[in-house]
PDB file of C-alpha atoms in Angstrom:
ATOM      1  CA  MET A 199       3.686 -18.235  -0.775  1.00  0.00           C
ATOM      2  CA  LEU A 200       1.150 -16.703  -2.380  1.00  0.00           C
ATOM      3  CA  ALA A 201      -1.136 -15.708  -0.204  1.00  0.00           C
ATOM      4  CA  ASP A 202      -5.094 -14.044  -0.070  1.00  0.00           C
ATOM      5  CA  LEU A 203      -5.277 -10.600   1.901  1.00  0.00           C
ATOM      6  CA  ASN A 204      -8.069 -11.834   4.295  1.00  0.00           C
ATOM      7  CA  GLU A 205      -5.300 -14.316   5.247  1.00  0.00           C
ATOM      8  CA  VAL A 206      -3.074 -12.048   5.647  1.00  0.00           C
ATOM      9  CA  PHE A 207      -5.484  -9.734   7.390  1.00  0.00           C
ATOM     10  CA  GLN A 208      -6.631 -12.525  10.253  1.00  0.00           C
ATOM     11  CA  ILE A 209      -3.281 -12.536  11.240  1.00  0.00           C
ATOM     12  CA  ALA A 210      -3.189  -8.841  11.950  1.00  0.00           C
ATOM     13  CA  ASN A 211      -6.817  -8.947  14.077  1.00  0.00           C
ATOM     14  CA  GLU A 212      -5.132 -11.877  15.707  1.00  0.00           C
ATOM     15  CA  LYS A 213      -1.915 -10.088  16.844  1.00  0.00           C
ATOM     16  CA  LYS A 214      -3.495  -6.475  16.128  1.00  0.00           C
ATOM     17  CA  ILE A 215      -0.410  -5.360  14.218  1.00  0.00           C
ATOM     18  CA  ALA A 216      -0.625  -4.350  10.386  1.00  0.00           C
ATOM     19  CA  ILE A 217       0.580  -5.488   7.432  1.00  0.00           C
ATOM     20  CA  GLY A 218       2.760  -3.549   5.370  1.00  0.00           C
ATOM     21  CA  ALA A 219       1.694  -3.075   1.744  1.00  0.00           C
ATOM     22  CA  PHE A 220       5.149  -1.619  -0.618  1.00  0.00           C
ATOM     23  CA  ASN A 221       5.150  -0.692  -4.071  1.00  0.00           C
ATOM     24  CA  VAL A 222       7.338  -2.538  -5.672  1.00  0.00           C
ATOM     25  CA  VAL A 223       8.433  -1.662  -9.908  1.00  0.00           C
ATOM     26  CA  ASN A 224      11.725  -3.127 -10.392  1.00  0.00           C
ATOM     27  CA  PHE A 225      13.591  -6.875  -9.114  1.00  0.00           C
ATOM     28  CA  GLU A 226      15.483  -5.237  -6.531  1.00  0.00           C
ATOM     29  CA  HIS A 227      11.951  -4.016  -4.580  1.00  0.00           C
ATOM     30  CA  ILE A 228      10.139  -7.989  -4.997  1.00  0.00           C
ATOM     31  CA  GLN A 229      14.030  -8.960  -3.630  1.00  0.00           C
ATOM     32  CA  ALA A 230      14.395  -6.162  -0.554  1.00  0.00           C
ATOM     33  CA  ILE A 231      11.248  -7.395   0.842  1.00  0.00           C
ATOM     34  CA  LEU A 232      10.687 -10.428   0.769  1.00  0.00           C
ATOM     35  CA  GLU A 233      14.182 -10.601   2.423  1.00  0.00           C
ATOM     36  CA  ALA A 234      13.498  -8.545   5.148  1.00  0.00           C
ATOM     37  CA  ALA A 235       9.693 -10.373   5.378  1.00  0.00           C
ATOM     38  CA  GLU A 236      11.065 -14.186   5.413  1.00  0.00           C
ATOM     39  CA  LYS A 237      14.142 -12.440   8.134  1.00  0.00           C
ATOM     40  CA  LEU A 238      11.299 -11.584  10.122  1.00  0.00           C
ATOM     41  CA  ASN A 239       9.133 -14.565   9.206  1.00  0.00           C
ATOM     42  CA  MET A 240       6.371 -12.140   8.191  1.00  0.00           C
ATOM     43  CA  PRO A 241       3.477 -12.061   6.006  1.00  0.00           C
ATOM     44  CA  THR A 242       3.823  -9.546   3.303  1.00  0.00           C
ATOM     45  CA  ILE A 243       2.456  -7.352   0.276  1.00  0.00           C
ATOM     46  CA  LEU A 244       3.731  -6.774  -3.003  1.00  0.00           C
ATOM     47  CA  ALA A 245       1.557  -4.040  -4.530  1.00  0.00           C
ATOM     48  CA  PHE A 246       1.742  -2.691  -8.038  1.00  0.00           C
ATOM     49  CA  ALA A 247      -0.006   0.405  -8.920  1.00  0.00           C
ATOM     50  CA  GLN A 248      -2.139   1.482 -11.290  1.00  0.00           C
ATOM     51  CA  THR A 249       0.015   5.093 -12.293  1.00  0.00           C
ATOM     52  CA  HIS A 250       3.259   3.121 -12.595  1.00  0.00           C
ATOM     53  CA  GLU A 251       2.191   1.916 -15.782  1.00  0.00           C
ATOM     54  CA  GLU A 252       0.800   5.408 -16.697  1.00  0.00           C
ATOM     55  CA  ASN A 253       4.193   7.214 -15.974  1.00  0.00           C
ATOM     56  CA  ASP A 254       6.122   5.049 -17.895  1.00  0.00           C
ATOM     57  CA  ILE A 255       7.943   4.086 -14.978  1.00  0.00           C
ATOM     58  CA  ALA A 256       7.289   0.175 -15.365  1.00  0.00           C
ATOM     59  CA  TYR A 257       4.919  -2.509 -16.717  1.00  0.00           C
ATOM     60  CA  LEU A 258       2.028  -4.558 -15.681  1.00  0.00           C
ATOM     61  CA  GLU A 259       2.281  -7.463 -18.463  1.00  0.00           C
ATOM     62  CA  GLU A 260       6.651  -7.334 -17.305  1.00  0.00           C
ATOM     63  CA  MET A 261       6.010  -6.917 -13.163  1.00  0.00           C
ATOM     64  CA  GLY A 262       3.349  -9.040 -12.770  1.00  0.00           C
ATOM     65  CA  PRO A 263       4.008 -12.413 -13.873  1.00  0.00           C
ATOM     66  CA  VAL A 264       7.403 -11.891 -11.810  1.00  0.00           C
ATOM     67  CA  MET A 265       5.343 -10.271  -8.998  1.00  0.00           C
ATOM     68  CA  VAL A 266       3.404 -13.647  -9.422  1.00  0.00           C
ATOM     69  CA  LEU A 267       6.070 -15.792  -9.446  1.00  0.00           C
ATOM     70  CA  MET A 268       8.065 -14.725  -6.466  1.00  0.00           C
ATOM     71  CA  ALA A 269       5.599 -14.642  -4.035  1.00  0.00           C
ATOM     72  CA  LYS A 270       5.251 -18.231  -4.545  1.00  0.00           C
ATOM     73  CA  ARG A 271       8.470 -19.091  -4.206  1.00  0.00           C
ATOM     74  CA  ALA A 272       8.624 -17.065  -0.792  1.00  0.00           C
ATOM     75  CA  LYS A 273       8.988 -18.632   2.614  1.00  0.00           C
ATOM     76  CA  VAL A 274       6.551 -16.423   4.111  1.00  0.00           C
ATOM     77  CA  PRO A 275       2.691 -15.922   2.988  1.00  0.00           C
ATOM     78  CA  VAL A 276       2.934 -13.017   0.146  1.00  0.00           C
ATOM     79  CA  VAL A 277      -0.110 -11.242  -1.303  1.00  0.00           C
ATOM     80  CA  VAL A 278       0.336 -10.086  -4.872  1.00  0.00           C
ATOM     81  CA  HIS A 279      -2.360  -6.442  -4.767  1.00  0.00           C
ATOM     82  CA  LEU A 280      -3.036  -3.754  -7.469  1.00  0.00           C
ATOM     83  CA  ASP A 281      -3.214  -0.660  -5.812  1.00  0.00           C
ATOM     84  CA  HIS A 282      -4.800   1.825  -6.849  1.00  0.00           C
ATOM     85  CA  GLY A 283      -6.670   0.255 -10.380  1.00  0.00           C
ATOM     86  CA  VAL A 284      -8.674   3.644 -11.514  1.00  0.00           C
ATOM     87  CA  ASP A 285      -9.964   1.050 -14.756  1.00  0.00           C
ATOM     88  CA  LEU A 286     -11.729  -1.749 -14.513  1.00  0.00           C
ATOM     89  CA  ASP A 287     -10.469  -3.705 -18.474  1.00  0.00           C
ATOM     90  CA  TYR A 288      -6.622  -2.548 -16.322  1.00  0.00           C
ATOM     91  CA  ILE A 289      -7.733  -4.591 -12.480  1.00  0.00           C
ATOM     92  CA  GLU A 290      -8.610  -7.525 -14.437  1.00  0.00           C
ATOM     93  CA  LYS A 291      -5.600  -7.647 -16.854  1.00  0.00           C
ATOM     94  CA  ALA A 292      -4.074  -8.179 -13.165  1.00  0.00           C
ATOM     95  CA  LEU A 293      -6.085 -10.764 -12.120  1.00  0.00           C
ATOM     96  CA  LYS A 294      -5.357 -12.505 -15.117  1.00  0.00           C
ATOM     97  CA  LEU A 295      -2.538 -12.470 -14.634  1.00  0.00           C
ATOM     98  CA  GLY A 296      -2.720 -14.239 -10.969  1.00  0.00           C
ATOM     99  CA  PHE A 297      -2.826 -10.870  -8.395  1.00  0.00           C
ATOM    100  CA  THR A 298      -4.762 -11.970  -5.560  1.00  0.00           C
ATOM    101  CA  SER A 299      -6.562  -8.855  -4.182  1.00  0.00           C
ATOM    102  CA  MET A 300      -7.255  -5.583  -5.569  1.00  0.00           C
ATOM    103  CA  MET A 301      -8.609  -2.231  -5.350  1.00  0.00           C
ATOM    104  CA  PHE A 302     -10.510   0.202  -7.097  1.00  0.00           C
ATOM    105  CA  ASP A 303     -10.338   3.758  -6.379  1.00  0.00           C
ATOM    106  CA  GLY A 304     -13.167   5.898  -6.808  1.00  0.00           C
ATOM    107  CA  SER A 305     -12.367   8.217  -4.180  1.00  0.00           C
ATOM    108  CA  SER A 306     -12.069  10.949  -6.766  1.00  0.00           C
ATOM    109  CA  LEU A 307     -15.798  10.256  -8.196  1.00  0.00           C
ATOM    110  CA  PRO A 308     -19.027  11.539  -6.712  1.00  0.00           C
ATOM    111  CA  TYR A 309     -20.270   9.545  -4.002  1.00  0.00           C
ATOM    112  CA  ASP A 310     -23.193   7.612  -5.482  1.00  0.00           C
ATOM    113  CA  GLU A 311     -20.633   7.433  -8.476  1.00  0.00           C
ATOM    114  CA  ASN A 312     -18.054   5.739  -6.072  1.00  0.00           C
ATOM    115  CA  VAL A 313     -20.618   3.186  -5.531  1.00  0.00           C
ATOM    116  CA  LYS A 314     -21.997   2.201  -8.124  1.00  0.00           C
ATOM    117  CA  MET A 315     -18.098   1.472  -9.664  1.00  0.00           C
ATOM    118  CA  THR A 316     -16.628  -0.323  -6.485  1.00  0.00           C
ATOM    119  CA  GLN A 317     -19.844  -2.191  -5.975  1.00  0.00           C
ATOM    120  CA  LYS A 318     -18.934  -3.422  -9.671  1.00  0.00           C
ATOM    121  CA  ALA A 319     -15.350  -3.611  -9.178  1.00  0.00           C
ATOM    122  CA  VAL A 320     -16.841  -5.925  -5.784  1.00  0.00           C
ATOM    123  CA  ALA A 321     -18.704  -7.886  -8.541  1.00  0.00           C
ATOM    124  CA  LEU A 322     -15.449  -8.520 -10.432  1.00  0.00           C
ATOM    125  CA  ALA A 323     -13.340  -9.882  -6.985  1.00  0.00           C
ATOM    126  CA  LYS A 324     -16.055 -12.011  -6.259  1.00  0.00           C
ATOM    127  CA  LYS A 325     -15.379 -13.829  -9.591  1.00  0.00           C
ATOM    128  CA  TYR A 326     -11.846 -14.081  -9.153  1.00  0.00           C
ATOM    129  CA  GLY A 327     -12.441 -15.154  -5.788  1.00  0.00           C
ATOM    130  CA  VAL A 328      -9.632 -11.733  -4.877  1.00  0.00           C
ATOM    131  CA  THR A 329      -9.688  -9.634  -1.536  1.00  0.00           C
ATOM    132  CA  ILE A 330     -10.856  -6.246  -2.794  1.00  0.00           C
ATOM    133  CA  GLU A 331      -9.851  -3.016  -1.269  1.00  0.00           C
ATOM    134  CA  ALA A 332     -11.643   0.584  -2.034  1.00  0.00           C
ATOM    135  CA  GLU A 333     -11.174   4.404  -0.960  1.00  0.00           C
ATOM    136  CA  ILE A 334     -13.602   7.066   0.075  1.00  0.00           C
ATOM    137  CA  GLY A 335     -12.233  10.470   1.106  1.00  0.00           C
ATOM    138  CA  LYS A 336      -9.973  12.546  -0.603  1.00  0.00           C
ATOM    139  CA  MET A 337      -5.931  12.492   0.591  1.00  0.00           C
ATOM    140  CA  ALA A 338      -3.401  15.394   0.702  1.00  0.00           C
ATOM    141  CA  GLY A 339      -0.788  15.687  -1.510  1.00  0.00           C
ATOM    142  CA  ILE A 340      -0.118  15.359  -5.364  1.00  0.00           C
ATOM    143  CA  THR A 341       3.023  12.818  -6.351  1.00  0.00           C
ATOM    144  CA  LEU A 342       4.728  14.471  -9.101  1.00  0.00           C
ATOM    145  CA  ASN A 343       7.288  11.705 -10.501  1.00  0.00           C
ATOM    146  CA  ASN A 344       9.487   8.628  -9.586  1.00  0.00           C
ATOM    147  CA  GLU A 345      10.995   9.795  -6.443  1.00  0.00           C
ATOM    148  CA  GLY A 346       7.817  10.640  -4.939  1.00  0.00           C
ATOM    149  CA  ILE A 347       8.201  14.027  -4.669  1.00  0.00           C
ATOM    150  CA  THR A 348       4.625  15.823  -3.052  1.00  0.00           C
ATOM    151  CA  GLU A 349       2.855  18.757  -2.618  1.00  0.00           C
ATOM    152  CA  ASN A 350       2.525  18.772   0.767  1.00  0.00           C
ATOM    153  CA  ARG A 351      -1.082  20.339   1.015  1.00  0.00           C
ATOM    154  CA  LYS A 352      -2.782  21.159   4.963  1.00  0.00           C
ATOM    155  CA  SER A 353      -5.941  18.717   4.635  1.00  0.00           C
ATOM    156  CA  ASP A 354      -8.924  20.739   5.421  1.00  0.00           C
ATOM    157  CA  ARG A 355     -10.941  18.311   7.564  1.00  0.00           C
ATOM    158  CA  SER A 356     -14.003  18.171   5.761  1.00  0.00           C
ATOM    159  CA  MET A 357     -12.170  15.946   3.011  1.00  0.00           C
ATOM    160  CA  TYR A 358     -10.875  13.282   5.968  1.00  0.00           C
ATOM    161  CA  THR A 359     -13.218  10.625   5.373  1.00  0.00           C
ATOM    162  CA  ASP A 360     -16.942  10.475   7.286  1.00  0.00           C
ATOM    163  CA  PRO A 361     -16.848   7.362   9.752  1.00  0.00           C
ATOM    164  CA  ALA A 362     -21.784   7.468   8.692  1.00  0.00           C
ATOM    165  CA  GLU A 363     -20.517   7.526   5.112  1.00  0.00           C
ATOM    166  CA  ALA A 364     -17.831   4.844   5.243  1.00  0.00           C
ATOM    167  CA  LYS A 365     -19.631   3.104   7.207  1.00  0.00           C
ATOM    168  CA  ASP A 366     -23.367   3.326   4.142  1.00  0.00           C
ATOM    169  CA  PHE A 367     -20.235   2.896   1.366  1.00  0.00           C
ATOM    170  CA  VAL A 368     -19.225  -0.880   3.009  1.00  0.00           C
ATOM    171  CA  GLU A 369     -22.261  -2.140   3.675  1.00  0.00           C
ATOM    172  CA  LYS A 370     -23.048  -1.384  -0.132  1.00  0.00           C
ATOM    173  CA  THR A 371     -20.429  -2.369  -1.503  1.00  0.00           C
ATOM    174  CA  GLY A 372     -19.303  -5.237   0.594  1.00  0.00           C
ATOM    175  CA  VAL A 373     -15.681  -4.190   0.062  1.00  0.00           C
ATOM    176  CA  ASP A 374     -13.763  -6.169   2.036  1.00  0.00           C
ATOM    177  CA  CYS A 375     -10.774  -3.328   3.806  1.00  0.00           C
ATOM    178  CA  LEU A 376     -11.422   0.397   3.207  1.00  0.00           C
ATOM    179  CA  ALA A 377      -8.583   3.030   2.305  1.00  0.00           C
ATOM    180  CA  ALA A 378      -9.532   6.083   4.735  1.00  0.00           C
ATOM    181  CA  SER A 379      -7.891   9.518   4.394  1.00  0.00           C
ATOM    182  CA  PHE A 380      -7.438  11.286   8.295  1.00  0.00           C
ATOM    183  CA  GLY A 381      -4.216  13.114   7.490  1.00  0.00           C
ATOM    184  CA  THR A 382      -1.607  11.655   5.220  1.00  0.00           C
ATOM    185  CA  VAL A 383      -0.097  12.263   2.315  1.00  0.00           C
ATOM    186  CA  HIS A 384       1.090  10.203  -0.836  1.00  0.00           C
ATOM    187  CA  GLY A 385       4.425  10.787  -1.284  1.00  0.00           C
ATOM    188  CA  GLU A 386       6.832  12.920   0.467  1.00  0.00           C
ATOM    189  CA  TYR A 387       6.179  14.353   3.979  1.00  0.00           C
ATOM    190  CA  PHE A 388       7.872  18.329   3.866  1.00  0.00           C
ATOM    191  CA  ALA A 389       6.045  18.907   7.481  1.00  0.00           C
ATOM    192  CA  GLU A 390       5.176  16.649  10.422  1.00  0.00           C
ATOM    193  CA  PRO A 391       2.056  14.767   9.485  1.00  0.00           C
ATOM    194  CA  ASN A 392      -1.160  16.027  12.491  1.00  0.00           C
ATOM    195  CA  LEU A 393      -3.019  12.333  12.252  1.00  0.00           C
ATOM    196  CA  ASP A 394      -6.305  12.010  13.441  1.00  0.00           C
ATOM    197  CA  PHE A 395      -6.118   9.028  16.096  1.00  0.00           C
ATOM    198  CA  ALA A 396      -9.908   8.717  16.873  1.00  0.00           C
ATOM    199  CA  LEU A 397     -10.729   9.259  13.955  1.00  0.00           C
ATOM    200  CA  VAL A 398      -8.906   5.904  12.794  1.00  0.00           C
ATOM    201  CA  LYS A 399     -10.797   3.805  15.603  1.00  0.00           C
ATOM    202  CA  GLU A 400     -14.017   5.851  15.374  1.00  0.00           C
ATOM    203  CA  LEU A 401     -14.045   4.626  11.116  1.00  0.00           C
ATOM    204  CA  SER A 402     -12.616   0.643  12.043  1.00  0.00           C
ATOM    205  CA  GLU A 403     -15.869   0.795  14.782  1.00  0.00           C
ATOM    206  CA  GLN A 404     -18.002   1.839  11.521  1.00  0.00           C
ATOM    207  CA  THR A 405     -17.009   0.095   9.503  1.00  0.00           C
ATOM    208  CA  GLY A 406     -16.567  -3.085  10.658  1.00  0.00           C
ATOM    209  CA  VAL A 407     -13.813  -3.450   8.183  1.00  0.00           C
ATOM    210  CA  PRO A 408     -10.148  -3.353   8.210  1.00  0.00           C
ATOM    211  CA  ILE A 409      -9.169  -0.204   7.685  1.00  0.00           C
ATOM    212  CA  VAL A 410      -6.197   0.752   5.363  1.00  0.00           C
ATOM    213  CA  MET A 411      -3.324   3.569   5.610  1.00  0.00           C
ATOM    214  CA  HIS A 412      -1.785   5.299   2.285  1.00  0.00           C
ATOM    215  CA  GLY A 413       0.855   7.848   2.896  1.00  0.00           C
ATOM    216  CA  GLY A 414       2.389   5.407   5.432  1.00  0.00           C
ATOM    217  CA  SER A 415       6.477   6.539   4.210  1.00  0.00           C
ATOM    218  CA  GLY A 416       7.484   9.252   6.358  1.00  0.00           C
ATOM    219  CA  VAL A 417       4.940   8.327   9.449  1.00  0.00           C
ATOM    220  CA  SER A 418       6.688   8.528  13.027  1.00  0.00           C
ATOM    221  CA  HIS A 419       7.125   5.128  14.453  1.00  0.00           C
ATOM    222  CA  GLU A 420       4.836   6.442  17.803  1.00  0.00           C
ATOM    223  CA  ASP A 421       1.938   7.435  15.529  1.00  0.00           C
ATOM    224  CA  TYR A 422       2.171   4.134  13.599  1.00  0.00           C
ATOM    225  CA  LYS A 423       1.904   2.398  16.942  1.00  0.00           C
ATOM    226  CA  LYS A 424      -0.943   4.844  17.279  1.00  0.00           C
ATOM    227  CA  VAL A 425      -3.203   4.523  14.098  1.00  0.00           C
ATOM    228  CA  ILE A 426      -2.627   0.590  14.228  1.00  0.00           C
ATOM    229  CA  ALA A 427      -3.857   0.394  17.837  1.00  0.00           C
ATOM    230  CA  ASN A 428      -6.491   2.181  16.798  1.00  0.00           C
ATOM    231  CA  GLY A 429      -7.582  -0.711  13.914  1.00  0.00           C
ATOM    232  CA  VAL A 430      -5.516   0.328  10.859  1.00  0.00           C
ATOM    233  CA  ARG A 431      -4.728  -2.599   9.443  1.00  0.00           C
ATOM    234  CA  LYS A 432      -2.898  -2.386   6.249  1.00  0.00           C
ATOM    235  CA  ILE A 433      -0.032   0.413   5.899  1.00  0.00           C
ATOM    236  CA  ASN A 434       1.018   1.522   1.892  1.00  0.00           C
ATOM    237  CA  TYR A 435       5.003   2.328   1.750  1.00  0.00           C
ATOM    238  CA  TYR A 436       6.536   3.151  -1.260  1.00  0.00           C
ATOM    239  CA  THR A 437       8.545   6.187  -0.584  1.00  0.00           C
ATOM    240  CA  TYR A 438      10.921   6.179   2.139  1.00  0.00           C
ATOM    241  CA  MET A 439      12.045   2.671   0.783  1.00  0.00           C
ATOM    242  CA  ASP A 440      12.833   3.830  -2.797  1.00  0.00           C
ATOM    243  CA  LYS A 441      14.485   7.175  -1.507  1.00  0.00           C
ATOM    244  CA  ALA A 442      16.487   5.057   0.988  1.00  0.00           C
ATOM    245  CA  GLY A 443      17.755   3.128  -1.588  1.00  0.00           C
ATOM    246  CA  GLY A 444      18.258   5.819  -4.211  1.00  0.00           C
ATOM    247  CA  ASP A 445      19.946   7.906  -1.229  1.00  0.00           C
ATOM    248  CA  ALA A 446      22.505   5.375  -0.527  1.00  0.00           C
ATOM    249  CA  VAL A 447      23.538   5.221  -4.257  1.00  0.00           C
ATOM    250  CA  SER A 448      24.471   8.555  -4.199  1.00  0.00           C
ATOM    251  CA  LYS A 449      26.314   8.248  -0.906  1.00  0.00           C
ATOM    252  CA  GLN A 450      28.766   5.565  -1.892  1.00  0.00           C
ATOM    253  CA  GLY A 451      29.104   6.243  -5.391  1.00  0.00           C
ATOM    254  CA  PRO A 452      29.575   6.906  -8.477  1.00  0.00           C
ATOM    255  CA  TYR A 453      29.615   3.935  -9.941  1.00  0.00           C
ATOM    256  CA  LYS A 454      31.114   2.445 -13.012  1.00  0.00           C
ATOM    257  CA  MET A 455      28.696  -0.369 -13.167  1.00  0.00           C
ATOM    258  CA  PHE A 456      24.772   0.158 -12.678  1.00  0.00           C
ATOM    259  CA  SER A 457      24.825  -3.768 -11.078  1.00  0.00           C
ATOM    260  CA  ASP A 458      27.148  -2.257  -7.914  1.00  0.00           C
ATOM    261  CA  ALA A 459      24.394   0.217  -7.663  1.00  0.00           C
ATOM    262  CA  ALA A 460      21.597  -1.748  -7.372  1.00  0.00           C
ATOM    263  CA  LYS A 461      22.872  -3.754  -5.455  1.00  0.00           C
ATOM    264  CA  VAL A 462      23.698  -1.078  -2.719  1.00  0.00           C
ATOM    265  CA  GLY A 463      20.607   0.369  -3.446  1.00  0.00           C
ATOM    266  CA  ARG A 464      18.597  -3.119  -2.389  1.00  0.00           C
ATOM    267  CA  ILE A 465      20.451  -3.623   0.510  1.00  0.00           C
ATOM    268  CA  ALA A 466      19.620  -0.646   2.293  1.00  0.00           C
ATOM    269  CA  MET A 467      15.906  -0.835   0.554  1.00  0.00           C
ATOM    270  CA  GLU A 468      15.648  -3.919   2.649  1.00  0.00           C
ATOM    271  CA  LYS A 469      16.673  -2.658   5.459  1.00  0.00           C
ATOM    272  CA  ASP A 470      14.538   0.411   5.435  1.00  0.00           C
ATOM    273  CA  VAL A 471      11.745  -1.965   4.933  1.00  0.00           C
ATOM    274  CA  GLU A 472      13.220  -4.144   7.800  1.00  0.00           C
ATOM    275  CA  SER A 473      12.640  -1.351   9.916  1.00  0.00           C
ATOM    276  CA  ALA A 474       9.109  -0.871   9.017  1.00  0.00           C
ATOM    277  CA  MET A 475       7.988  -3.973   9.168  1.00  0.00           C
ATOM    278  CA  ARG A 476       9.481  -4.279  12.608  1.00  0.00           C
ATOM    279  CA  CYS A 477       7.175  -1.470  13.697  1.00  0.00           C
ATOM    280  CA  PHE A 478       4.462  -2.289  11.904  1.00  0.00           C
ATOM    281  CA  VAL A 479       4.352  -5.913  13.326  1.00  0.00           C
ATOM    282  CA  ASN A 480       5.429  -4.654  16.709  1.00  0.00           C
ATOM    283  CA  MET A 481       9.332  -5.813  16.886  1.00  0.00           C
ATOM    284  CA  ASP A 482      10.950  -2.514  17.661  1.00  0.00           C
ATOM    285  CA  GLU A 483      14.326  -3.628  18.107  1.00  0.00           C
TER     286      GLU A 483
END
């Protein structure tokens, strides 16, 4: 069933768990995510990032309607979310397609400009009656291509999200949740992440809104549980799901038929997603 982000946040807050937000660029991703969610009877989030279209990986006008349709058919609450939207016209295009949540990412802008643009994004979200996520602080890593390969540069602590600034930002913009920088990177990890758990707790307490963890793939289950205990309620996850599918196809191939390879990849991704979801909701086997 199609759901709003605040609806699943209510479940997450009551149970002190996190909801997985999984980026999708093809139908096999959607299948893998929803099958895992229905198996565990837990809500989930299907996300599409503006960068997918900018990099000619997938297209909003093609993927969006399929995401909304599959969310409506699902047996569990499913949020359809635009991830890392940087252009308000592009974000509105997603909302017109039926997306129930949006993220405006102004983290690369000067602070005052981020506040100003996020306020405009909040007004847009209210116009469509959807929830809105925003971001302050800068995350390490540069995603290079669809394989999720990342240059893993050690984060400067000064680049992490400042709690006082986060509090001011939420008060001035009225966002529903906040993506923050506390030691994760986008893409694939080539060194063990060093997360600042105390900072997560302070951000949660200062802002009073759910904290979102970007760069969630590749983090240990122990670290997932620690950030969730300290206030993270949404975890973005993509690279290692996609990698699980690619690895399975590589190991079990070669295949003459794409449909055979796609099935193998989908099954492997479903297993990876299920493992992540179990951890996020404290259902580890």
